[in-house]
Amino acid sequence: MVKRLGPTAVRAISKQYPLTKKLAALRPTKWGRPKAVKVDIVSPPLCEDVIKRLAPSLVRHRHCDIIDVNPGVGLWSSHIHDHLKPRTHILMEPEQDAYLPFLRPLLKQRNSTYRNFPHSGYEWSSYRKLMEERLLPQQSLWDESGAREYERNDSLLFIANFGVDQLLPGYTGFASMVQLMMHQLISAIRTHSIFQAYGLVRMLLWVADPEKRLLLPRSIMDRRKTTIEVELCCRDVVEIAGYDKLKNPVIRDHSIDFQSAIKVAGKIEQEAVAIPEYRKTPDQKEAEELVAQSPESLSPHKERMTRRPWHQELEDLERRFENGEFTRYHEGMSPSNPKRGRTRLIPKETEDRTPLSEITPEWNRLRNLRNIRNSYDRRQLKIVDILDLADEAGQTEKRLFSKAGLTQKKQAKADSQIEKLYDDISNRLETFADDNASKVVNNMDDRRAFSEDPPLLLWDRRPFEPLLVKEDEFFPRQPLALLDVEPKALSASLQARESYEVCEYIISHLFTQPAKPLVRVLDSLAAGASEALIPQVPALRDPLRGGRRNIKHLRVRMLTVEMLEGLVHAWEEWLFKPSRMEVLAGMTGAADDDGQERSGAGVTP
């Protein structure tokens, strides 16, 4: 009996991509159930564009070995295989009943280097089995050849599709199973476990678009424990392709995003690989136009308020109203020809009371959005004044303390000048409700993080913009993002096991309260910790290295890798620190919570 397809499957079918029809018929009984379904890449043009984007950096992986987790229908797998011509390509697809018909043609190619390995990439035992069966005979473990753990291994490439159409909750400290998996993959770099035992192995990861912010946050509010571990263990994380409409409650000020786009546009001019116009976001196109016009375009752009979801709807309605696509009143009705109905005041430019039944739905929505915008703009202008003051404080700190040979008297005078600015900010924040004051502080930190050199977030250091993906290029229609993870060796100061245990203990504790001042959180780590450790880390008070002259203004989430490494070293030298057993007990009790407080609680500027 042929089972009827559910509505989700029907909506996901695309005439442009024939694979969607085959996938829709694959498991018809599962559609409509509250169960996560693997997301497959079904667009050959997307695969081709991604390969072109990656081509310059893929040269070093020619004829390598590939570990391919969740290849699914094998479209992406076959494209990267054809480009690299690997000597071995391991297909780790656990759902053999569903996907083997798609993969069999690849496995049966003449002189095929594909190898079917039907085990789950989510289970560490699968990788151990892969090693035990020596499916990668030309790879050698680092402990067999000596010091390999700190070398880049270009002869092996790890690719995976961790895309699912909904979050899989229930994993302690993580919002989803995929986030837990990404965290473990980053930890494997440090511990040289699973395939990272062969050396430092590059990873290309497809993940559901909302999941990417764990490794590559776009706002300081999303900079968490795992993000710090990424910065410690990875040379870079670059988003190769992704969706423009972020499903993320954390939205950064659009003025920062646009400045970031302008900065990237300046780099792209020197790029050898052109990005197709249909793969560019509106911000990217506008930024490239500004850069092309004149060098002055790189100066701070006019203030742009944070865009909310309703902004685009308002712009569309304004355009439609201006073009005469709808009117205020239904045809044949006007304020002078009222009918019975519920009344409501219309905008101030007309003083009569008009029955709601006479007003078109489009006009009603437009006037409501105008009211929302006016209220929002008034509040935002007040916020912008504080943000400008915070920018001035940060720039003053950097300017005054970039001068060599400041006398103690001049330093004290400069500190007093800076503190007056912070006092002014604090007084203005008191006029906001706590929730709104927290949002302002979050915005202040986002702007400061972007202004650092280099910017604090890896996202703002990106060499190019991600290729824009479309929903119908995936089945089901859940956009995925491709992350390029380049591992690196830990710094020499953290390579000893004991040192990293201390580092993990400190990070785990600090980032349970990322929006709190560092001093307060350090003292909750151990009595007297702030007084003992902070003087030993000069970067904490150096504005040119991301620090603050007055340390009470430095929040945990603003710490750089240099600062964290300095705190670890200072901790190891501290005579009155807790014992190693107490540290290990603290690590056991601390949750790997990557969904912890993100607000600007405390609202200290």
CSV table of N, CA, C and O in Angstrom, one decimal, residues 168-222:
chain,number,residue,atom,x,y,z
A,168,LEU,N,17.5,18.5,19.1
A,168,LEU,CA,17.3,17.2,19.8
A,168,LEU,C,17.7,17.5,21.3
A,168,LEU,O,18.9,17.4,21.6
A,169,PRO,N,16.8,17.9,22.1
A,169,PRO,CA,17.1,18.3,23.5
A,169,PRO,C,17.4,17.1,24.4
A,169,PRO,O,17.3,15.9,24.0
A,170,GLY,N,17.7,17.4,25.6
A,170,GLY,CA,17.9,16.4,26.6
A,170,GLY,C,19.3,16.0,27.0
A,170,GLY,O,19.6,15.0,27.6
A,171,TYR,N,20.3,16.8,26.5
A,171,TYR,CA,21.7,16.6,26.8
A,171,TYR,C,22.2,17.6,27.8
A,171,TYR,O,22.1,18.8,27.5
A,172,THR,N,22.6,17.2,28.9
A,172,THR,CA,23.0,18.1,30.0
A,172,THR,C,23.9,19.2,29.6
A,172,THR,O,25.0,18.9,29.1
A,173,GLY,N,23.5,20.4,29.8
A,173,GLY,CA,24.4,21.5,29.5
A,173,GLY,C,24.4,22.0,28.1
A,173,GLY,O,25.0,23.0,27.8
A,174,PHE,N,23.7,21.3,27.2
A,174,PHE,CA,23.7,21.7,25.8
A,174,PHE,C,22.3,21.7,25.3
A,174,PHE,O,21.4,20.9,25.7
A,175,ALA,N,22.0,22.7,24.4
A,175,ALA,CA,20.7,22.8,23.8
A,175,ALA,C,20.3,21.7,22.9
A,175,ALA,O,19.1,21.5,22.7
A,176,SER,N,21.3,21.0,22.3
A,176,SER,CA,21.0,19.9,21.4
A,176,SER,C,22.1,18.9,21.3
A,176,SER,O,23.2,19.2,21.8
A,177,MET,N,21.8,17.7,20.8
A,177,MET,CA,22.8,16.7,20.6
A,177,MET,C,23.9,17.2,19.6
A,177,MET,O,25.1,16.9,19.8
A,178,VAL,N,23.5,18.0,18.6
A,178,VAL,CA,24.5,18.5,17.7
A,178,VAL,C,25.5,19.4,18.4
A,178,VAL,O,26.7,19.4,18.1
A,179,GLN,N,25.0,20.3,19.2
A,179,GLN,CA,25.9,21.2,20.0
A,179,GLN,C,26.9,20.4,20.9
A,179,GLN,O,28.0,20.7,21.0
A,180,LEU,N,26.4,19.3,21.5
A,180,LEU,CA,27.2,18.4,22.3
A,180,LEU,C,28.3,17.8,21.4
A,180,LEU,O,29.5,17.7,21.7
A,181,MET,N,27.9,17.4,20.2
A,181,MET,CA,28.8,16.7,19.2
A,181,MET,C,29.9,17.7,18.8
A,181,MET,O,31.1,17.4,18.8
A,182,MET,N,29.5,19.0,18.5
A,182,MET,CA,30.5,20.0,18.1
A,182,MET,C,31.5,20.3,19.2
A,182,MET,O,32.7,20.4,19.0
A,183,HIS,N,30.9,20.3,20.5
A,183,HIS,CA,31.8,20.5,21.6
A,183,HIS,C,32.8,19.4,21.8
A,183,HIS,O,34.0,19.7,22.0
A,184,GLN,N,32.4,18.2,21.6
A,184,GLN,CA,33.3,17.0,21.7
A,184,GLN,C,34.3,17.0,20.6
A,184,GLN,O,35.5,16.6,20.8
A,185,LEU,N,33.9,17.5,19.4
A,185,LEU,CA,34.9,17.5,18.3
A,185,LEU,C,36.0,18.5,18.6
A,185,LEU,O,37.2,18.3,18.3
A,186,ILE,N,35.6,19.7,19.2
A,186,ILE,CA,36.6,20.7,19.6
A,186,ILE,C,37.5,20.1,20.7
A,186,ILE,O,38.7,20.3,20.7
A,187,SER,N,36.9,19.4,21.7
A,187,SER,CA,37.7,18.8,22.7
A,187,SER,C,38.7,17.8,22.2
A,187,SER,O,39.8,17.6,22.8
A,188,ALA,N,38.3,17.1,21.1
A,188,ALA,CA,39.2,16.0,20.5
A,188,ALA,C,40.5,16.6,20.0
A,188,ALA,O,41.5,16.0,20.0
A,189,ILE,N,40.4,17.9,19.6
A,189,ILE,CA,41.6,18.6,19.1
A,189,ILE,C,42.6,18.7,20.2
A,189,ILE,O,43.8,18.4,20.1
A,190,ARG,N,42.1,19.1,21.4
A,190,ARG,CA,43.0,19.3,22.5
A,190,ARG,C,43.5,17.9,23.1
A,190,ARG,O,44.7,17.8,23.5
A,191,THR,N,42.7,16.9,23.1
A,191,THR,CA,43.1,15.6,23.7
A,191,THR,C,43.7,14.7,22.7
A,191,THR,O,44.1,13.6,23.1
A,192,HIS,N,43.7,15.1,21.4
A,192,HIS,CA,44.3,14.2,20.4
A,192,HIS,C,43.6,12.9,20.3
A,192,HIS,O,44.2,11.8,20.2
A,193,SER,N,42.2,12.9,20.4
A,193,SER,CA,41.5,11.7,20.4
A,193,SER,C,40.8,11.5,19.1
A,193,SER,O,40.8,12.4,18.2
A,194,ILE,N,40.1,10.3,18.9
A,194,ILE,CA,39.5,9.9,17.6
A,194,ILE,C,40.4,10.2,16.5
A,194,ILE,O,41.6,10.0,16.5
A,195,PHE,N,39.9,10.8,15.4
A,195,PHE,CA,40.8,11.0,14.2
A,195,PHE,C,41.8,12.1,14.4
A,195,PHE,O,42.8,12.2,13.6
A,196,GLN,N,41.6,13.0,15.4
A,196,GLN,CA,42.7,14.0,15.7
A,196,GLN,C,43.9,13.3,16.3
A,196,GLN,O,45.0,14.0,16.4
A,197,ALA,N,43.9,12.0,16.5
A,197,ALA,CA,45.1,11.3,16.9
A,197,ALA,C,46.1,11.2,15.8
A,197,ALA,O,47.2,10.8,16.0
A,198,TYR,N,45.6,11.4,14.5
A,198,TYR,CA,46.5,11.3,13.4
A,198,TYR,C,47.2,12.7,13.1
A,198,TYR,O,47.9,12.8,12.1
A,199,GLY,N,47.0,13.6,13.9
A,199,GLY,CA,47.5,15.0,13.7
A,199,GLY,C,46.4,16.0,13.7
A,199,GLY,O,45.2,15.6,14.0
A,200,LEU,N,46.7,17.2,13.4
A,200,LEU,CA,45.6,18.2,13.4
A,200,LEU,C,44.8,18.2,12.1
A,200,LEU,O,45.4,18.5,11.0
A,201,VAL,N,43.6,17.7,12.2
A,201,VAL,CA,42.8,17.4,11.0
A,201,VAL,C,41.7,18.5,10.8
A,201,VAL,O,40.9,18.8,11.7
A,202,ARG,N,41.7,19.0,9.6
A,202,ARG,CA,40.7,20.0,9.2
A,202,ARG,C,39.3,19.4,9.2
A,202,ARG,O,39.1,18.3,8.8
A,203,MET,N,38.2,20.2,9.6
A,203,MET,CA,36.9,19.7,9.6
A,203,MET,C,35.9,20.6,8.8
A,203,MET,O,36.0,21.8,9.0
A,204,LEU,N,35.1,20.1,8.0
A,204,LEU,CA,34.1,20.8,7.3
A,204,LEU,C,32.7,20.3,7.7
A,204,LEU,O,32.4,19.1,7.5
A,205,LEU,N,32.0,21.1,8.5
A,205,LEU,CA,30.8,20.7,9.2
A,205,LEU,C,29.6,21.4,8.7
A,205,LEU,O,29.5,22.6,8.7
A,206,TRP,N,28.6,20.6,8.2
A,206,TRP,CA,27.3,21.2,7.9
A,206,TRP,C,26.4,21.1,9.1
A,206,TRP,O,26.3,20.0,9.7
A,207,VAL,N,25.9,22.2,9.6
A,207,VAL,CA,25.0,22.2,10.8
A,207,VAL,C,23.8,23.0,10.5
A,207,VAL,O,23.8,23.9,9.6
A,208,ALA,N,22.7,22.8,11.2
A,208,ALA,CA,21.5,23.6,11.1
A,208,ALA,C,21.9,25.0,11.4
A,208,ALA,O,22.7,25.3,12.3
A,209,ASP,N,21.4,26.0,10.6
A,209,ASP,CA,21.8,27.4,10.7
A,209,ASP,C,21.8,27.9,12.2
A,209,ASP,O,22.8,28.6,12.6
A,210,PRO,N,20.8,27.6,13.0
A,210,PRO,CA,20.8,28.2,14.3
A,210,PRO,C,21.9,27.6,15.2
A,210,PRO,O,22.3,28.2,16.2
A,211,GLU,N,22.5,26.4,14.8
A,211,GLU,CA,23.5,25.7,15.7
A,211,GLU,C,24.9,26.4,15.5
A,211,GLU,O,25.7,26.2,16.4
A,212,LYS,N,25.1,27.1,14.4
A,212,LYS,CA,26.4,27.5,14.1
A,212,LYS,C,27.0,28.5,15.1
A,212,LYS,O,28.2,28.7,15.3
A,213,ARG,N,26.1,29.2,15.8
A,213,ARG,CA,26.6,30.3,16.7
A,213,ARG,C,27.3,29.7,17.9
A,213,ARG,O,28.0,30.5,18.6
A,214,LEU,N,27.2,28.4,18.2
A,214,LEU,CA,28.0,27.8,19.3
A,214,LEU,C,29.5,27.9,19.0
A,214,LEU,O,30.3,28.3,19.9
A,215,LEU,N,29.9,27.7,17.7
A,215,LEU,CA,31.3,27.7,17.3
A,215,LEU,C,31.7,29.1,16.8
A,215,LEU,O,32.8,29.5,16.9
A,216,LEU,N,30.7,29.8,16.2
A,216,LEU,CA,31.0,31.1,15.5
A,216,LEU,C,29.9,32.1,15.9
A,216,LEU,O,29.1,32.4,15.0
A,217,PRO,N,29.9,32.6,17.1
A,217,PRO,CA,28.9,33.6,17.5
A,217,PRO,C,29.1,34.9,16.8
A,217,PRO,O,30.2,35.3,16.4
A,218,ARG,N,27.9,35.5,16.5
A,218,ARG,CA,27.9,36.8,15.9
A,218,ARG,C,27.6,38.0,16.8
A,218,ARG,O,27.5,39.1,16.4
A,219,SER,N,27.5,37.6,18.1
A,219,SER,CA,27.3,38.6,19.1
A,219,SER,C,28.1,38.2,20.4
A,219,SER,O,28.2,37.0,20.7
A,220,ILE,N,28.5,39.2,21.1
A,220,ILE,CA,29.3,38.9,22.4
A,220,ILE,C,28.4,38.1,23.4
A,220,ILE,O,28.9,37.4,24.2
A,221,MET,N,27.1,38.3,23.2
A,221,MET,CA,26.2,37.5,24.2
A,221,MET,C,26.2,36.0,23.9
A,221,MET,O,25.8,35.3,24.8
A,222,ASP,N,26.6,35.6,22.8
A,222,ASP,CA,26.8,34.2,22.5
A,222,ASP,C,28.2,33.6,22.7
A,222,ASP,O,28.5,32.5,22.4
